[in-house]
Amino acid sequence: MSLTLSQKAKSVKPSSTLAITAKAKEMKEKGIDVVGFGAGEPDFNTPDNICNAAMKAIREGFTKYTPASGTNELKEAICKKFKTFNNLEYTPSQIVISNGGKHGLSNVFDAILNPGDEVIIPAPYWLSYPEMVKLSDGIPVYITGSKEQGYKVTAQQIREAVTDKTKALVLNTPSNPTGMIYTRKELEEIAAVAVECDFYVVSDEMYEHLTYGEEHVSIASLNEEIYKRTITCSGMSKSYAMTGWRIGYTASSVEIAKLMSAMQSHATSNPNSIAQKAALEALTGSQDQVKYMCQAFDSRRVHMFERISKMPLISCIEPKGAFYVFIDLADAIGKNYKGEVIADAAKFAEILLRDFAVAVIPCADFGFADHIRLSYAISIEQINKGLDRIEEFLSLLEA
């Protein structure tokens, strides 16, 4: 046969986070005691009140189609959450509920991009952003937030990256993979550039509830002009331990929301009806379990940061949000392990998994080939076991 397949589909990079996780799972199935720092999801179960709401929905027969962009009652709950938590005023007509945060972001890029449009992506970045932009016929344009800058980019860097093809900036705060949070002042400066240069801001705030002593600011809340140019994206996965339920949502102008709703109606139809009832309970019910999870993450965060800070050859900046530590391997790169040279983070991660049964995420696909990401969404016992093994590995590296 001479039929060819999609070049666009062939160009998509597989997720390195999923690849590492799959390899670690395979080793575990063989009985190997693997410590997995790759988790991008809470290790807690979904709170009981949320699960009970889902079971009630099933028993009551709420198992049919809903409107393509989600139920109005869930949209109203999302609007209330935006008002009380984010200081943002949205109406249900501006909300689109999707099959997870990734789906919501894909909807956004499909709705705003035309072939050749450029999207500024600050590095380090979540590895899916560039692939999503390319799948929507856009062109990723990378700018780098150095370690000295706290892995954040400046308004001036963004301004210098703007061209006549710039359509949007992706902003992720709190950040995956760094755990860094943009301050109100930093966001005000970025907003001023976005308004002056007239481009959209795709604000991914999935980790908004997971902050530790720092204020979470939604850039759209700063003034009316940036509000009009911002698509605010979030979801239920991280804060409510609902990764498998697949509920994300976006808030935008009515015009953009209509476009996303129309596309979603043809691509997937509505988000899972039962998961929508669960999300409604998550937003409107008790928040006690959410606070408990956040406090647990915070104590793990402090513990992991303090231990890593004392290790040789690696370093990190204290994360302020999400549940990741972004580790600089610069001093370990080039070192030797039993005849193998640590050429980059990928090699470091390969040896660590193979010989020490510890899974970490090498971050070349996040824009930093000399860094790894560790998640503290695992128990303190597992954290200590894994860090002990990393420390042993580091002690065996030679010049």
PDB file of C-alpha atoms in Angstrom, residues 168-344:
ATOM      1  CA  ALA A 168      -0.108  34.027  22.760  1.00  0.00           C
ATOM      2  CA  LEU A 169       2.058  33.485  25.810  1.00  0.00           C
ATOM      3  CA  VAL A 170       1.752  30.368  27.956  1.00  0.00           C
ATOM      4  CA  LEU A 171       2.010  31.169  31.655  1.00  0.00           C
ATOM      5  CA  ASN A 172       2.128  28.373  34.252  1.00  0.00           C
ATOM      6  CA  THR A 173       2.000  29.366  37.907  1.00  0.00           C
ATOM      7  CA  PRO A 174       2.564  27.479  40.171  1.00  0.00           C
ATOM      8  CA  SER A 175       4.924  25.778  37.750  1.00  0.00           C
ATOM      9  CA  ASN A 176       5.401  22.221  36.639  1.00  0.00           C
ATOM     10  CA  PRO A 177       8.313  21.299  36.762  1.00  0.00           C
ATOM     11  CA  THR A 178       9.863  23.965  39.024  1.00  0.00           C
ATOM     12  CA  GLY A 179       7.278  24.682  41.716  1.00  0.00           C
ATOM     13  CA  MET A 180       7.966  28.396  41.276  1.00  0.00           C
ATOM     14  CA  ILE A 181       5.233  31.038  41.582  1.00  0.00           C
ATOM     15  CA  TYR A 182       5.075  34.381  39.766  1.00  0.00           C
ATOM     16  CA  THR A 183       4.567  37.296  42.149  1.00  0.00           C
ATOM     17  CA  ARG A 184       1.882  39.933  41.711  1.00  0.00           C
ATOM     18  CA  LYS A 185       4.512  42.478  40.604  1.00  0.00           C
ATOM     19  CA  GLU A 186       5.982  40.089  38.034  1.00  0.00           C
ATOM     20  CA  LEU A 187       2.517  39.361  36.670  1.00  0.00           C
ATOM     21  CA  GLU A 188       1.676  43.082  36.477  1.00  0.00           C
ATOM     22  CA  GLU A 189       4.787  43.636  34.354  1.00  0.00           C
ATOM     23  CA  ILE A 190       3.963  40.676  32.098  1.00  0.00           C
ATOM     24  CA  ALA A 191       0.359  41.833  31.771  1.00  0.00           C
ATOM     25  CA  ALA A 192       1.530  45.276  30.662  1.00  0.00           C
ATOM     26  CA  VAL A 193       3.523  43.690  27.816  1.00  0.00           C
ATOM     27  CA  ALA A 194       0.610  41.479  26.777  1.00  0.00           C
ATOM     28  CA  VAL A 195      -1.738  44.459  26.622  1.00  0.00           C
ATOM     29  CA  GLU A 196       0.765  46.702  24.836  1.00  0.00           C
ATOM     30  CA  CYS A 197       1.721  44.055  22.266  1.00  0.00           C
ATOM     31  CA  ASP A 198      -1.828  42.693  22.100  1.00  0.00           C
ATOM     32  CA  PHE A 199      -1.509  38.942  22.465  1.00  0.00           C
ATOM     33  CA  TYR A 200      -3.376  36.316  24.463  1.00  0.00           C
ATOM     34  CA  VAL A 201      -2.170  34.877  27.758  1.00  0.00           C
ATOM     35  CA  VAL A 202      -2.960  31.195  28.262  1.00  0.00           C
ATOM     36  CA  SER A 203      -2.750  31.003  32.047  1.00  0.00           C
ATOM     37  CA  ASP A 204      -2.415  27.425  33.289  1.00  0.00           C
ATOM     38  CA  GLU A 205      -3.294  27.503  36.986  1.00  0.00           C
ATOM     39  CA  MET A 206      -3.816  23.781  37.567  1.00  0.00           C
ATOM     40  CA  TYR A 207      -1.797  23.857  40.810  1.00  0.00           C
ATOM     41  CA  GLU A 208      -3.439  27.037  42.147  1.00  0.00           C
ATOM     42  CA  HIS A 209      -4.496  25.503  45.485  1.00  0.00           C
ATOM     43  CA  LEU A 210      -1.081  23.954  46.144  1.00  0.00           C
ATOM     44  CA  THR A 211       0.920  26.941  47.369  1.00  0.00           C
ATOM     45  CA  TYR A 212       3.052  27.170  50.503  1.00  0.00           C
ATOM     46  CA  GLY A 213       3.260  30.570  52.114  1.00  0.00           C
ATOM     47  CA  GLU A 214       2.940  32.402  48.801  1.00  0.00           C
ATOM     48  CA  GLU A 215       0.007  34.253  47.261  1.00  0.00           C
ATOM     49  CA  HIS A 216      -1.528  32.773  44.123  1.00  0.00           C
ATOM     50  CA  VAL A 217      -2.483  35.554  41.727  1.00  0.00           C
ATOM     51  CA  SER A 218      -4.493  35.012  38.558  1.00  0.00           C
ATOM     52  CA  ILE A 219      -3.121  37.353  35.906  1.00  0.00           C
ATOM     53  CA  ALA A 220      -6.631  37.949  34.541  1.00  0.00           C
ATOM     54  CA  SER A 221      -7.615  39.556  37.865  1.00  0.00           C
ATOM     55  CA  LEU A 222      -5.160  42.452  37.508  1.00  0.00           C
ATOM     56  CA  ASN A 223      -7.192  44.731  35.221  1.00  0.00           C
ATOM     57  CA  GLU A 224      -9.871  44.746  32.548  1.00  0.00           C
ATOM     58  CA  GLU A 225      -7.460  44.845  29.597  1.00  0.00           C
ATOM     59  CA  ILE A 226      -5.508  41.743  30.599  1.00  0.00           C
ATOM     60  CA  TYR A 227      -8.764  40.032  31.601  1.00  0.00           C
ATOM     61  CA  LYS A 228      -9.995  40.358  28.010  1.00  0.00           C
ATOM     62  CA  ARG A 229      -6.795  38.788  26.670  1.00  0.00           C
ATOM     63  CA  THR A 230      -6.495  35.899  29.155  1.00  0.00           C
ATOM     64  CA  ILE A 231      -7.791  32.353  28.939  1.00  0.00           C
ATOM     65  CA  THR A 232      -7.634  30.984  32.488  1.00  0.00           C
ATOM     66  CA  CYS A 233      -7.194  27.205  32.662  1.00  0.00           C
ATOM     67  CA  SER A 234      -7.550  24.888  35.643  1.00  0.00           C
ATOM     68  CA  GLY A 235      -9.103  21.602  36.699  1.00  0.00           C
ATOM     69  CA  MET A 236      -9.823  19.102  39.423  1.00  0.00           C
ATOM     70  CA  SER A 237      -6.889  16.716  39.037  1.00  0.00           C
ATOM     71  CA  LYS A 238      -4.186  17.987  41.358  1.00  0.00           C
ATOM     72  CA  SER A 239      -5.916  19.815  44.215  1.00  0.00           C
ATOM     73  CA  TYR A 240      -8.705  17.267  44.654  1.00  0.00           C
ATOM     74  CA  ALA A 241      -6.773  14.051  43.843  1.00  0.00           C
ATOM     75  CA  MET A 242      -9.039  13.511  40.831  1.00  0.00           C
ATOM     76  CA  THR A 243      -6.521  12.804  38.072  1.00  0.00           C
ATOM     77  CA  GLY A 244      -8.453   9.842  36.679  1.00  0.00           C
ATOM     78  CA  TRP A 245     -11.811  11.614  36.692  1.00  0.00           C
ATOM     79  CA  ARG A 246     -10.729  13.879  33.807  1.00  0.00           C
ATOM     80  CA  ILE A 247     -12.372  17.208  34.511  1.00  0.00           C
ATOM     81  CA  GLY A 248     -10.682  20.416  33.424  1.00  0.00           C
ATOM     82  CA  TYR A 249     -12.136  23.822  32.681  1.00  0.00           C
ATOM     83  CA  THR A 250     -11.340  27.107  31.001  1.00  0.00           C
ATOM     84  CA  ALA A 251     -12.647  30.641  31.385  1.00  0.00           C
ATOM     85  CA  SER A 252     -12.379  33.076  28.489  1.00  0.00           C
ATOM     86  CA  SER A 253     -14.353  35.532  26.426  1.00  0.00           C
ATOM     87  CA  VAL A 254     -17.783  34.354  25.324  1.00  0.00           C
ATOM     88  CA  GLU A 255     -16.525  34.313  21.722  1.00  0.00           C
ATOM     89  CA  ILE A 256     -13.632  31.957  22.475  1.00  0.00           C
ATOM     90  CA  ALA A 257     -15.807  29.799  24.737  1.00  0.00           C
ATOM     91  CA  LYS A 258     -18.324  29.337  21.915  1.00  0.00           C
ATOM     92  CA  LEU A 259     -15.571  28.236  19.547  1.00  0.00           C
ATOM     93  CA  MET A 260     -14.204  25.733  22.054  1.00  0.00           C
ATOM     94  CA  SER A 261     -17.669  24.420  22.839  1.00  0.00           C
ATOM     95  CA  ALA A 262     -18.421  23.905  19.143  1.00  0.00           C
ATOM     96  CA  MET A 263     -15.143  22.055  18.569  1.00  0.00           C
ATOM     97  CA  GLN A 264     -15.609  19.910  21.655  1.00  0.00           C
ATOM     98  CA  SER A 265     -19.115  18.964  20.596  1.00  0.00           C
ATOM     99  CA  HIS A 266     -17.667  17.299  17.497  1.00  0.00           C
ATOM    100  CA  ALA A 267     -14.460  15.942  19.040  1.00  0.00           C
ATOM    101  CA  THR A 268     -15.636  14.370  22.305  1.00  0.00           C
ATOM    102  CA  SER A 269     -19.096  15.672  23.145  1.00  0.00           C
ATOM    103  CA  ASN A 270     -19.576  16.251  26.873  1.00  0.00           C
ATOM    104  CA  PRO A 271     -17.212  15.492  29.747  1.00  0.00           C
ATOM    105  CA  ASN A 272     -18.158  12.416  31.767  1.00  0.00           C
ATOM    106  CA  SER A 273     -21.527  13.084  33.388  1.00  0.00           C
ATOM    107  CA  ILE A 274     -20.701  11.274  36.636  1.00  0.00           C
ATOM    108  CA  ALA A 275     -17.339  13.033  36.953  1.00  0.00           C
ATOM    109  CA  GLN A 276     -19.143  16.369  36.565  1.00  0.00           C
ATOM    110  CA  LYS A 277     -21.333  15.546  39.586  1.00  0.00           C
ATOM    111  CA  ALA A 278     -18.203  14.579  41.501  1.00  0.00           C
ATOM    112  CA  ALA A 279     -16.529  17.862  40.526  1.00  0.00           C
ATOM    113  CA  LEU A 280     -19.588  19.787  41.669  1.00  0.00           C
ATOM    114  CA  GLU A 281     -19.286  18.213  45.126  1.00  0.00           C
ATOM    115  CA  ALA A 282     -15.540  18.869  45.141  1.00  0.00           C
ATOM    116  CA  LEU A 283     -16.070  22.581  44.578  1.00  0.00           C
ATOM    117  CA  THR A 284     -19.113  23.065  46.811  1.00  0.00           C
ATOM    118  CA  GLY A 285     -18.542  20.485  49.569  1.00  0.00           C
ATOM    119  CA  SER A 286     -16.099  20.300  52.460  1.00  0.00           C
ATOM    120  CA  GLN A 287     -12.562  21.469  51.689  1.00  0.00           C
ATOM    121  CA  ASP A 288     -11.057  19.808  54.779  1.00  0.00           C
ATOM    122  CA  GLN A 289      -9.393  16.988  52.859  1.00  0.00           C
ATOM    123  CA  VAL A 290      -7.936  19.441  50.343  1.00  0.00           C
ATOM    124  CA  LYS A 291      -6.349  21.394  53.203  1.00  0.00           C
ATOM    125  CA  TYR A 292      -5.030  18.168  54.725  1.00  0.00           C
ATOM    126  CA  MET A 293      -3.412  17.111  51.438  1.00  0.00           C
ATOM    127  CA  CYS A 294      -1.853  20.542  50.984  1.00  0.00           C
ATOM    128  CA  GLN A 295      -0.384  20.445  54.498  1.00  0.00           C
ATOM    129  CA  ALA A 296       1.040  16.972  53.851  1.00  0.00           C
ATOM    130  CA  PHE A 297       2.639  18.130  50.608  1.00  0.00           C
ATOM    131  CA  ASP A 298       4.098  21.116  52.416  1.00  0.00           C
ATOM    132  CA  SER A 299       5.817  19.022  55.081  1.00  0.00           C
ATOM    133  CA  ARG A 300       7.201  16.670  52.430  1.00  0.00           C
ATOM    134  CA  ARG A 301       8.369  19.654  50.387  1.00  0.00           C
ATOM    135  CA  VAL A 302      10.364  21.088  53.271  1.00  0.00           C
ATOM    136  CA  HIS A 303      11.858  17.710  54.130  1.00  0.00           C
ATOM    137  CA  MET A 304      12.890  16.922  50.551  1.00  0.00           C
ATOM    138  CA  PHE A 305      14.363  20.370  49.968  1.00  0.00           C
ATOM    139  CA  GLU A 306      16.408  20.235  53.158  1.00  0.00           C
ATOM    140  CA  ARG A 307      17.813  16.806  52.342  1.00  0.00           C
ATOM    141  CA  ILE A 308      18.677  17.619  48.735  1.00  0.00           C
ATOM    142  CA  SER A 309      20.341  20.863  49.810  1.00  0.00           C
ATOM    143  CA  LYS A 310      22.880  18.855  51.811  1.00  0.00           C
ATOM    144  CA  MET A 311      23.788  16.461  48.988  1.00  0.00           C
ATOM    145  CA  PRO A 312      26.949  16.822  46.898  1.00  0.00           C
ATOM    146  CA  LEU A 313      26.950  17.579  43.153  1.00  0.00           C
ATOM    147  CA  ILE A 314      23.265  18.581  42.958  1.00  0.00           C
ATOM    148  CA  SER A 315      21.307  21.665  43.980  1.00  0.00           C
ATOM    149  CA  CYS A 316      17.805  23.118  43.877  1.00  0.00           C
ATOM    150  CA  ILE A 317      15.770  26.208  44.678  1.00  0.00           C
ATOM    151  CA  GLU A 318      13.075  25.805  47.319  1.00  0.00           C
ATOM    152  CA  PRO A 319       9.766  25.259  45.493  1.00  0.00           C
ATOM    153  CA  LYS A 320       6.820  27.394  46.575  1.00  0.00           C
ATOM    154  CA  GLY A 321       3.970  25.498  44.922  1.00  0.00           C
ATOM    155  CA  ALA A 322       2.783  22.322  43.139  1.00  0.00           C
ATOM    156  CA  PHE A 323       4.540  19.119  44.321  1.00  0.00           C
ATOM    157  CA  TYR A 324       7.857  19.041  42.475  1.00  0.00           C
ATOM    158  CA  VAL A 325      11.508  19.786  43.177  1.00  0.00           C
ATOM    159  CA  PHE A 326      13.564  20.846  40.142  1.00  0.00           C
ATOM    160  CA  ILE A 327      17.138  19.643  40.594  1.00  0.00           C
ATOM    161  CA  ASP A 328      20.233  21.059  38.889  1.00  0.00           C
ATOM    162  CA  LEU A 329      22.744  18.334  37.949  1.00  0.00           C
ATOM    163  CA  ALA A 330      25.340  20.729  36.505  1.00  0.00           C
ATOM    164  CA  ASP A 331      28.076  19.581  38.913  1.00  0.00           C
ATOM    165  CA  ALA A 332      27.280  15.899  38.308  1.00  0.00           C
ATOM    166  CA  ILE A 333      27.338  16.187  34.501  1.00  0.00           C
ATOM    167  CA  GLY A 334      30.613  14.851  33.148  1.00  0.00           C
ATOM    168  CA  LYS A 335      31.273  12.691  36.189  1.00  0.00           C
ATOM    169  CA  ASN A 336      32.006   8.976  35.827  1.00  0.00           C
ATOM    170  CA  TYR A 337      30.065   6.014  37.194  1.00  0.00           C
ATOM    171  CA  LYS A 338      31.778   2.640  36.747  1.00  0.00           C
ATOM    172  CA  GLY A 339      33.083   3.646  33.343  1.00  0.00           C
ATOM    173  CA  GLU A 340      29.882   5.387  32.216  1.00  0.00           C
ATOM    174  CA  VAL A 341      29.994   9.142  31.731  1.00  0.00           C
ATOM    175  CA  ILE A 342      27.021  11.152  33.001  1.00  0.00           C
ATOM    176  CA  ALA A 343      26.508  13.107  29.791  1.00  0.00           C
ATOM    177  CA  ASP A 344      23.151  14.595  30.715  1.00  0.00           C
TER     178      ASP A 344
END
